[in-house]
Every structure is written in C-alpha cells, then in structure tokens.
XYZ file of C-alpha atoms in Angstrom:
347
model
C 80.825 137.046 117.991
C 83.165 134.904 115.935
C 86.254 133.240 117.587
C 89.578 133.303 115.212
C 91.790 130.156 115.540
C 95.323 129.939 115.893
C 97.414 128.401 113.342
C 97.196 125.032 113.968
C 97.770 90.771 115.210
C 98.290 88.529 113.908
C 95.753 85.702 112.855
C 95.462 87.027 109.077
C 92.128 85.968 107.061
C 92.125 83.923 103.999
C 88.958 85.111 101.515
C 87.750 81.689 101.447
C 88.238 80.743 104.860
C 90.746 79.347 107.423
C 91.381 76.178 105.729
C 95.347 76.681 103.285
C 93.414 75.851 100.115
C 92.788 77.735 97.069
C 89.357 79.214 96.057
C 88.416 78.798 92.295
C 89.668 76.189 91.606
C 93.490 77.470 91.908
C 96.198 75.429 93.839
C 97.981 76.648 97.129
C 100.884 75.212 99.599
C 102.151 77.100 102.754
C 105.467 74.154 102.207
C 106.611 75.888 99.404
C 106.214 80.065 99.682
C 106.956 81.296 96.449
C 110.065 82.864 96.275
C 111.103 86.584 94.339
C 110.993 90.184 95.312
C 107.633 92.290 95.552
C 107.721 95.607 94.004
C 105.591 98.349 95.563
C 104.290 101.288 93.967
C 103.261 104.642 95.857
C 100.935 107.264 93.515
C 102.638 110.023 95.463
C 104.444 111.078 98.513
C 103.287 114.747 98.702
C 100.597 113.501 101.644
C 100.837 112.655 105.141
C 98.540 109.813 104.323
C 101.008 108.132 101.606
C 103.970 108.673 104.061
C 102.113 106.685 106.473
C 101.523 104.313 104.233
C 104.866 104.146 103.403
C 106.174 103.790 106.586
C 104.189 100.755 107.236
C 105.159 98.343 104.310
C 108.646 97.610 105.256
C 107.400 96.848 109.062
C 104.667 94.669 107.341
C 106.823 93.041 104.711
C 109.488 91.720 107.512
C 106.628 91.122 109.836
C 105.365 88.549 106.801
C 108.562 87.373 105.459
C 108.188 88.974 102.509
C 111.381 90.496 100.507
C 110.766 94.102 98.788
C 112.569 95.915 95.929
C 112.924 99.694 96.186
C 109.813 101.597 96.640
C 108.850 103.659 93.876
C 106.931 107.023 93.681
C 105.175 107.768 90.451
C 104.671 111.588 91.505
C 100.902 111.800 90.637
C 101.940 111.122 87.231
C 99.374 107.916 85.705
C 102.248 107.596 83.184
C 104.929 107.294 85.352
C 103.375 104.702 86.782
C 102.884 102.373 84.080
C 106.880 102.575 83.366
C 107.223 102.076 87.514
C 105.945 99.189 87.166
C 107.364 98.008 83.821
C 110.982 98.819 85.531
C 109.951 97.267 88.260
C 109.110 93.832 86.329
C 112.294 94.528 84.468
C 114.326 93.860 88.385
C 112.520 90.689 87.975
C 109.790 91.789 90.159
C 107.172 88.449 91.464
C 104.657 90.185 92.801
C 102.918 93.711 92.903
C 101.408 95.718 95.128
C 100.209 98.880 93.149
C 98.340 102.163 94.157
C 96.784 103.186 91.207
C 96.189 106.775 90.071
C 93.978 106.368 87.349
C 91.551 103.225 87.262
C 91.482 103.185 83.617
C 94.759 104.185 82.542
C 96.528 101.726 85.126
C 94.863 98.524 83.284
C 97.995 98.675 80.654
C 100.149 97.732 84.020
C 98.087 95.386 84.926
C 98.276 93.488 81.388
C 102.263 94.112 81.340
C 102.436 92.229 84.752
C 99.679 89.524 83.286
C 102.176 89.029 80.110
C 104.977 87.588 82.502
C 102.478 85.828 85.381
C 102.888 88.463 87.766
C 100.425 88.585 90.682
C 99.447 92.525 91.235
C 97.538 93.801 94.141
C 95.528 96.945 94.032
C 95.400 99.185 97.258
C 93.373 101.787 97.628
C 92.046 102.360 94.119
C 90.207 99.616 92.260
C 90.911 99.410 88.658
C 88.115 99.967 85.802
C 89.465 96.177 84.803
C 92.272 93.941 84.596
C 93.539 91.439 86.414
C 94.144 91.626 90.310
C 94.292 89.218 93.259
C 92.434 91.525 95.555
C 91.767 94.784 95.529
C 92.408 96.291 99.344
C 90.588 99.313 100.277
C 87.509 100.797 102.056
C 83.537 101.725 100.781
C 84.597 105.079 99.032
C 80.664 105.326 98.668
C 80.220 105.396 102.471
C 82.921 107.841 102.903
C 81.017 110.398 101.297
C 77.700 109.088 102.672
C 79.228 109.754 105.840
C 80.177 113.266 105.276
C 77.028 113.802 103.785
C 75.182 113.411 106.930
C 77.540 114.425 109.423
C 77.425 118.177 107.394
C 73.657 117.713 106.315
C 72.643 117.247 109.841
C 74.056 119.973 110.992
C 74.132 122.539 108.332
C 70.392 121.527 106.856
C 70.072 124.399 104.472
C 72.660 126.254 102.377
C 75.482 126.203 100.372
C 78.336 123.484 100.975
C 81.756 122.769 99.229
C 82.819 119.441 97.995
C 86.799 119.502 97.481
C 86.406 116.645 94.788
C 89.322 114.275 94.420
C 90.317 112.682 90.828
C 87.694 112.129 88.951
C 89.768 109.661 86.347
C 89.829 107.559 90.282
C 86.951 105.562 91.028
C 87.436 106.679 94.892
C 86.952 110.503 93.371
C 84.380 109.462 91.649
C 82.498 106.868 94.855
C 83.198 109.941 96.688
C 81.746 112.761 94.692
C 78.713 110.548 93.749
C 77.577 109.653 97.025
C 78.162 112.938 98.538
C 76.038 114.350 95.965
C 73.377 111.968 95.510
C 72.725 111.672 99.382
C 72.279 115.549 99.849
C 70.103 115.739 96.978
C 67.880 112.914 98.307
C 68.037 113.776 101.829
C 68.953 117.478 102.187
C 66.773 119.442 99.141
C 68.118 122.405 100.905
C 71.439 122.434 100.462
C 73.479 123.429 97.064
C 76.647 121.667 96.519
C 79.320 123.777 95.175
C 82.102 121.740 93.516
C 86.004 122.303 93.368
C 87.808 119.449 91.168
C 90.945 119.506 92.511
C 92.348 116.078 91.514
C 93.898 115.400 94.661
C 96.306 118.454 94.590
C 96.459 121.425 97.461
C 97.248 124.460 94.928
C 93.973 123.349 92.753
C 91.928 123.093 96.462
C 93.617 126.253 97.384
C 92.970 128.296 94.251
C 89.324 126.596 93.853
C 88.189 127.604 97.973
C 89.898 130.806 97.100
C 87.006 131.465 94.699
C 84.071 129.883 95.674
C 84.620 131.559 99.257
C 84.814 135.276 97.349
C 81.911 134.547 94.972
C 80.130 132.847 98.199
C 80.788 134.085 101.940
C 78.231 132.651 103.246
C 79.149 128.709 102.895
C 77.970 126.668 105.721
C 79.786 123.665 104.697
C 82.703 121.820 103.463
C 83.186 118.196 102.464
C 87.422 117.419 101.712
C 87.848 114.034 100.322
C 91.384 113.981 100.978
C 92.776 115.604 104.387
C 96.276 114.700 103.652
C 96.542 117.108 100.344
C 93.672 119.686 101.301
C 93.536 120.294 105.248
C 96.300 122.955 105.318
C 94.976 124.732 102.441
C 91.697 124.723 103.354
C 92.249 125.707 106.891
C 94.544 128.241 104.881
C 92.017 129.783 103.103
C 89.272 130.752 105.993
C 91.909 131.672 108.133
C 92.723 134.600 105.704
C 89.346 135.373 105.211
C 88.856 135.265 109.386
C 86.145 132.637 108.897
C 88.171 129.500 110.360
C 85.845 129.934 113.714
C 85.497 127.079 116.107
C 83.092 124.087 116.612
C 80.326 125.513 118.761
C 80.786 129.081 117.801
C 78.240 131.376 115.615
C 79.655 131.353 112.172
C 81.380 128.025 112.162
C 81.911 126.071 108.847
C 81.308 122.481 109.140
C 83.850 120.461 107.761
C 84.241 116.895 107.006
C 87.490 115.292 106.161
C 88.858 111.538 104.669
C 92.228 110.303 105.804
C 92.422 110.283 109.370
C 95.956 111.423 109.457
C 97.362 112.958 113.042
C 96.804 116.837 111.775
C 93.287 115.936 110.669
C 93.040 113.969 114.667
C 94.586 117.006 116.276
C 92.309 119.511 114.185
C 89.293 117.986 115.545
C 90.502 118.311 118.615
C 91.034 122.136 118.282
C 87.914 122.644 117.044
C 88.900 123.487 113.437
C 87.275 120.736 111.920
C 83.844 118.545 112.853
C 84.690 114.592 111.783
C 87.224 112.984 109.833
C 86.621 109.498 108.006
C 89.655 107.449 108.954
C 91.407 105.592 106.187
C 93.096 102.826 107.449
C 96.862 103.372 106.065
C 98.117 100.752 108.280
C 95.492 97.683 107.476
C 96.347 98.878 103.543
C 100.082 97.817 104.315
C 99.546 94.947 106.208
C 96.721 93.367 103.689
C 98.410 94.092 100.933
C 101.498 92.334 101.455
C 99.284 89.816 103.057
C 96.956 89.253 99.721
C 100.400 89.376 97.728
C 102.342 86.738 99.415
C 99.203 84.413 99.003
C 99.169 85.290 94.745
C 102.329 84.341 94.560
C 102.230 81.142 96.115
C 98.996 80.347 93.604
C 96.510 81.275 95.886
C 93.229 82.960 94.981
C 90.307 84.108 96.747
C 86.329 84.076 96.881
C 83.707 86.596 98.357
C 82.337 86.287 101.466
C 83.394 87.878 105.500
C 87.160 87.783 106.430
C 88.285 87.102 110.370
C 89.447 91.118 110.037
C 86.269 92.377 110.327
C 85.718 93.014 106.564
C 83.791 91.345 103.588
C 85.576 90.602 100.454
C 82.988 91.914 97.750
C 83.011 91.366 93.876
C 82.898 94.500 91.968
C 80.559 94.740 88.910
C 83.869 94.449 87.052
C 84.465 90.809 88.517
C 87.615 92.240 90.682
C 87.582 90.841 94.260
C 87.605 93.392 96.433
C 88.337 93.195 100.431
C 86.319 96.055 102.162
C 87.912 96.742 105.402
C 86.621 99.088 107.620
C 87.098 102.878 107.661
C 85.473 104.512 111.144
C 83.982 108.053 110.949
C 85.969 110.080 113.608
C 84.428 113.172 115.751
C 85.498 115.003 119.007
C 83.336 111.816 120.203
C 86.275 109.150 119.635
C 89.177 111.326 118.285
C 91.239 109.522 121.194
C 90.520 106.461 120.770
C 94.222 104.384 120.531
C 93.017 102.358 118.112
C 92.961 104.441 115.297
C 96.063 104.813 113.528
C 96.593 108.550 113.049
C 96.836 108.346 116.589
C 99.625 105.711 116.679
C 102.061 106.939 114.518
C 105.461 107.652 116.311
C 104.526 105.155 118.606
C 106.263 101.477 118.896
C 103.252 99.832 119.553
C-alpha cells in the first residue's frame, strides 16, 4: 500500500604545473599581481544553487586577495547579460568571471571584453566560442550518464521523465544527450518522456503537470536542475498522492543535479533516490583563482591539476578545468565533505 510523504585549502593548482610560469608561450610574475576590480556575473538568483554560489565569491575573493565590483544578476535574461557585462567593463572592470546563460549568444560578451584586453572566465557553462582563460565546471555528460543508470537500474522498463534544462546551454544540452543516448543504448525498455523547461519551475511544474495526467504510470524522473525543479516536482506527485517513499510499492525514482541542502535532506526523507552534487563552492574558489592568474598574463595548458581535476580542451579549443561532481545517495548523503551539507557552517 502506498506511503504519502509529508511536505518536506589551500595549495591551488596551476594548469601547467607548480612551477609560476606561463603555458603557451604567455608571460607570468607572482611580483607584480595585476591590479583592477573583477566583475562577476550571476545568470540568476531564483535557485538555491546560485545563492550558494553567491555566497561563496566574496569569502573566496578576500581569501585570494582579489578586489570585486558589485555582483550582478542578469535574471535569466541572455540579453541582460551581455549589457551586465558591458556596464560592468564600463566601471573599468579587469577581469571577468561570467556564468553564461546561453553558450552562443554570450560570445558577443566575450568579444566586448576581448576589444579592451579583458581576461573573462566562464563558470559553469562553456561557451560555443570565444575567448576564455578557463572554463570552470564539471562533465555535464556524466551528470546525465549518472542519472541514467542510477534510474535505469532500478526502474529497467517503462516510462521516465527528463526535466530538460536550456537547450540554447551546452550543460542542457550534455545533459539531455547523455541521458538519452545512454537509456537508449543500455535500457531498450524504457521511453523517455521529455519536459523542456529551460531551467524555470512554472515550465517543470506545468510540463510534470501533464505528462503525469496523460501518463500515471511513470516509473521515473531525471531533474537536471534541483535548485529550480525539486519543489515543483515534489509539488506535483504530492497532489496527485504519488510522492511515495524509497522502498515503498509505487515509488518514482528520481534523480537530481545540484546537490543543494533540500535536495541532501530529500534523500534523506526518502523523497528522492540520488542527487549529482555540483560543486558551488570549488566554482567560486576556481574561478577567482583562474581569474587572478589572467590578469597577471598567465595562461594555461591541458593536463591533471593538484585539485583532483583534469583541465581538458574542448573541440572548440576552450580550456576547460573538469572538477569533480560526486553522485550522492542515502549511501553518502552525510558525508561533511560535500557542500550542500556545509552551508551555514563556519568551517
């Protein structure tokens, strides 16, 4: 019978190694830090994930010595963020560190910061081209290869929901792709059901809303971004009394990326199966880390970092530093390492 639930260090790595030189033939000197403001732009503050994020580049930027302008929010707007960051070179911004929204549309940014020799660091997204120091963020593909077999494993035939971010993103796009590609190769038996809900909670609310009425009997549901679709999600089956715990007859398997606290504490309750943590915290800290180094001239090669990651170069000849994104179950959901379950914490 089915069982309702209740509301709910320091040693930093160079890409090219330990020694304070310059890959590629570019010039570096720890003597003479270049000086200026960095200007950081957020693609939205409507997610516990982004707050996080947030929170964590002022502590990183004084724990690096590096001086910040205002933080801006470009609302989930791609256009707002181009001016963002034209204002932002307008307050005489040196350096960027930039989230983008859309991997295409960000690229005139990218050449408005090129046209006055501005270093810009990507986190999160990667863009379609341009020019960046480093990209910072984590295998998108693996986050839905991840999902893919937690659900596919346990759900082996049936119909399963993938709450697709932003396609006009490459990590909607890694996402969706992998997902999809990995069930179809290794789970024939299973039909993905797709909701593109560009990373906003009324499009995953209004697209679960329908698929669930058209299609009761889902066995499965793949989120790609906790921070914007776990309440309405967990919403949406509770009104339709199918938000039933882990273990119990009738229980939808759901996977989620972010690893923000609700996501940690909704394992715990049973109301979700495995969360793929995003590391919020190593974003901040690398990329004022990557951006310090571009502004003093530095640049950087492929190859393993002393942060447990691998700097990779993207078909698109962007360096990219690949740092590591756990999956997280009722297994490890305490573990103090993870970040969703330090926030509030001093430590």
């Amino acid at each position: 019978m089915k069982r309702r639930i209740a509301a709910v260090g320091t040693a930093l790595a160079l890409g090219c190694g330990p020694a304070v030189t310059a890959c590629d033939g570019g010039t570096s000197s720890t003597d003479n830090t270049a000086s200026g403001k960095v200007g950081v732009v957020l693609p939205l503050l409507t997610s516990p994930f982004w707050e996080s994020y947030d929170s964590y580049i002022p502590k990183q930027a004084a724990a690096q010595d590096v001086r910040l302008l205002q933080t801006v929010n470009s609302d989930s707007d791609p256009s707002k963020q181009i001016t963002d960051i034209q204002n932002l070179l307008a307050q005489n911004a040196k350096g960027l560190v930039v989230s983008p929204l859309d991997s295409a549309a960000i690229v005139a940014g990218l050449n408005a910061a090129q046209a006055k020799d501005v270093p810009v660091v990507a986190v999160d997204v990667a863009p379609d081209k341009g020019k960046v120091a480093m990209v910072v963020r984590a295998d998108n593909r693996a986050y839905g290869e991840k999902a893919c077999r937690h659900i596919g494993d346990a759900v082996k035939t049936g119909k399963v929901v993938q709450i697709q971010g932003d396609l006009a993103s490459i990590n909607g796009r890694d996402r969706s792709e992998a997902f999809s590609a990995c069930i179809k190769k290794n789970y024939p038996g299973i039909r993905v059901l797709d909701i593109p809900a560009v990373w906003k909670a009324e499009r995953a609310a209004a697209g679960l809303e329908a698929l669930y009425t058209a299609n009761p009997d889902i066995k499965g549901i793949y989120m790609q971004a906790g921070g914007v679709y776990l309440a309405p999600t967990l919403s949406t089956l509770r009104r339709h009394d199918a938000l039933v715990a882990a273990g119990s007859p009738g229980h939808i398997v759901i996977v989620s990326n972010d690893g923000i606290p609700q996501e940690l504490d909704a394992i715990r309750e049973g109301l979700i199966d495995a969360t793929v943590s995003q590391p919020a915290d190593q974003y901040a800290k690398y990329g004022i880390y990557y951006i310090k180094r571009a502004m003093e001239g530095e640049t950087f090669r492929p190859g393993p970092t002393d942060h447990d990651s691998t700097i990779v170069r993207l078909p698109s000849g962007i360096l990219e530093d690949q740092l590591s994104a756990p999956l997280v179950t009722e297994d490890n959901v305490d573990d103090a390492s993870l970040w969703g379950n330090q926030i509030g914490k001093s430590s």
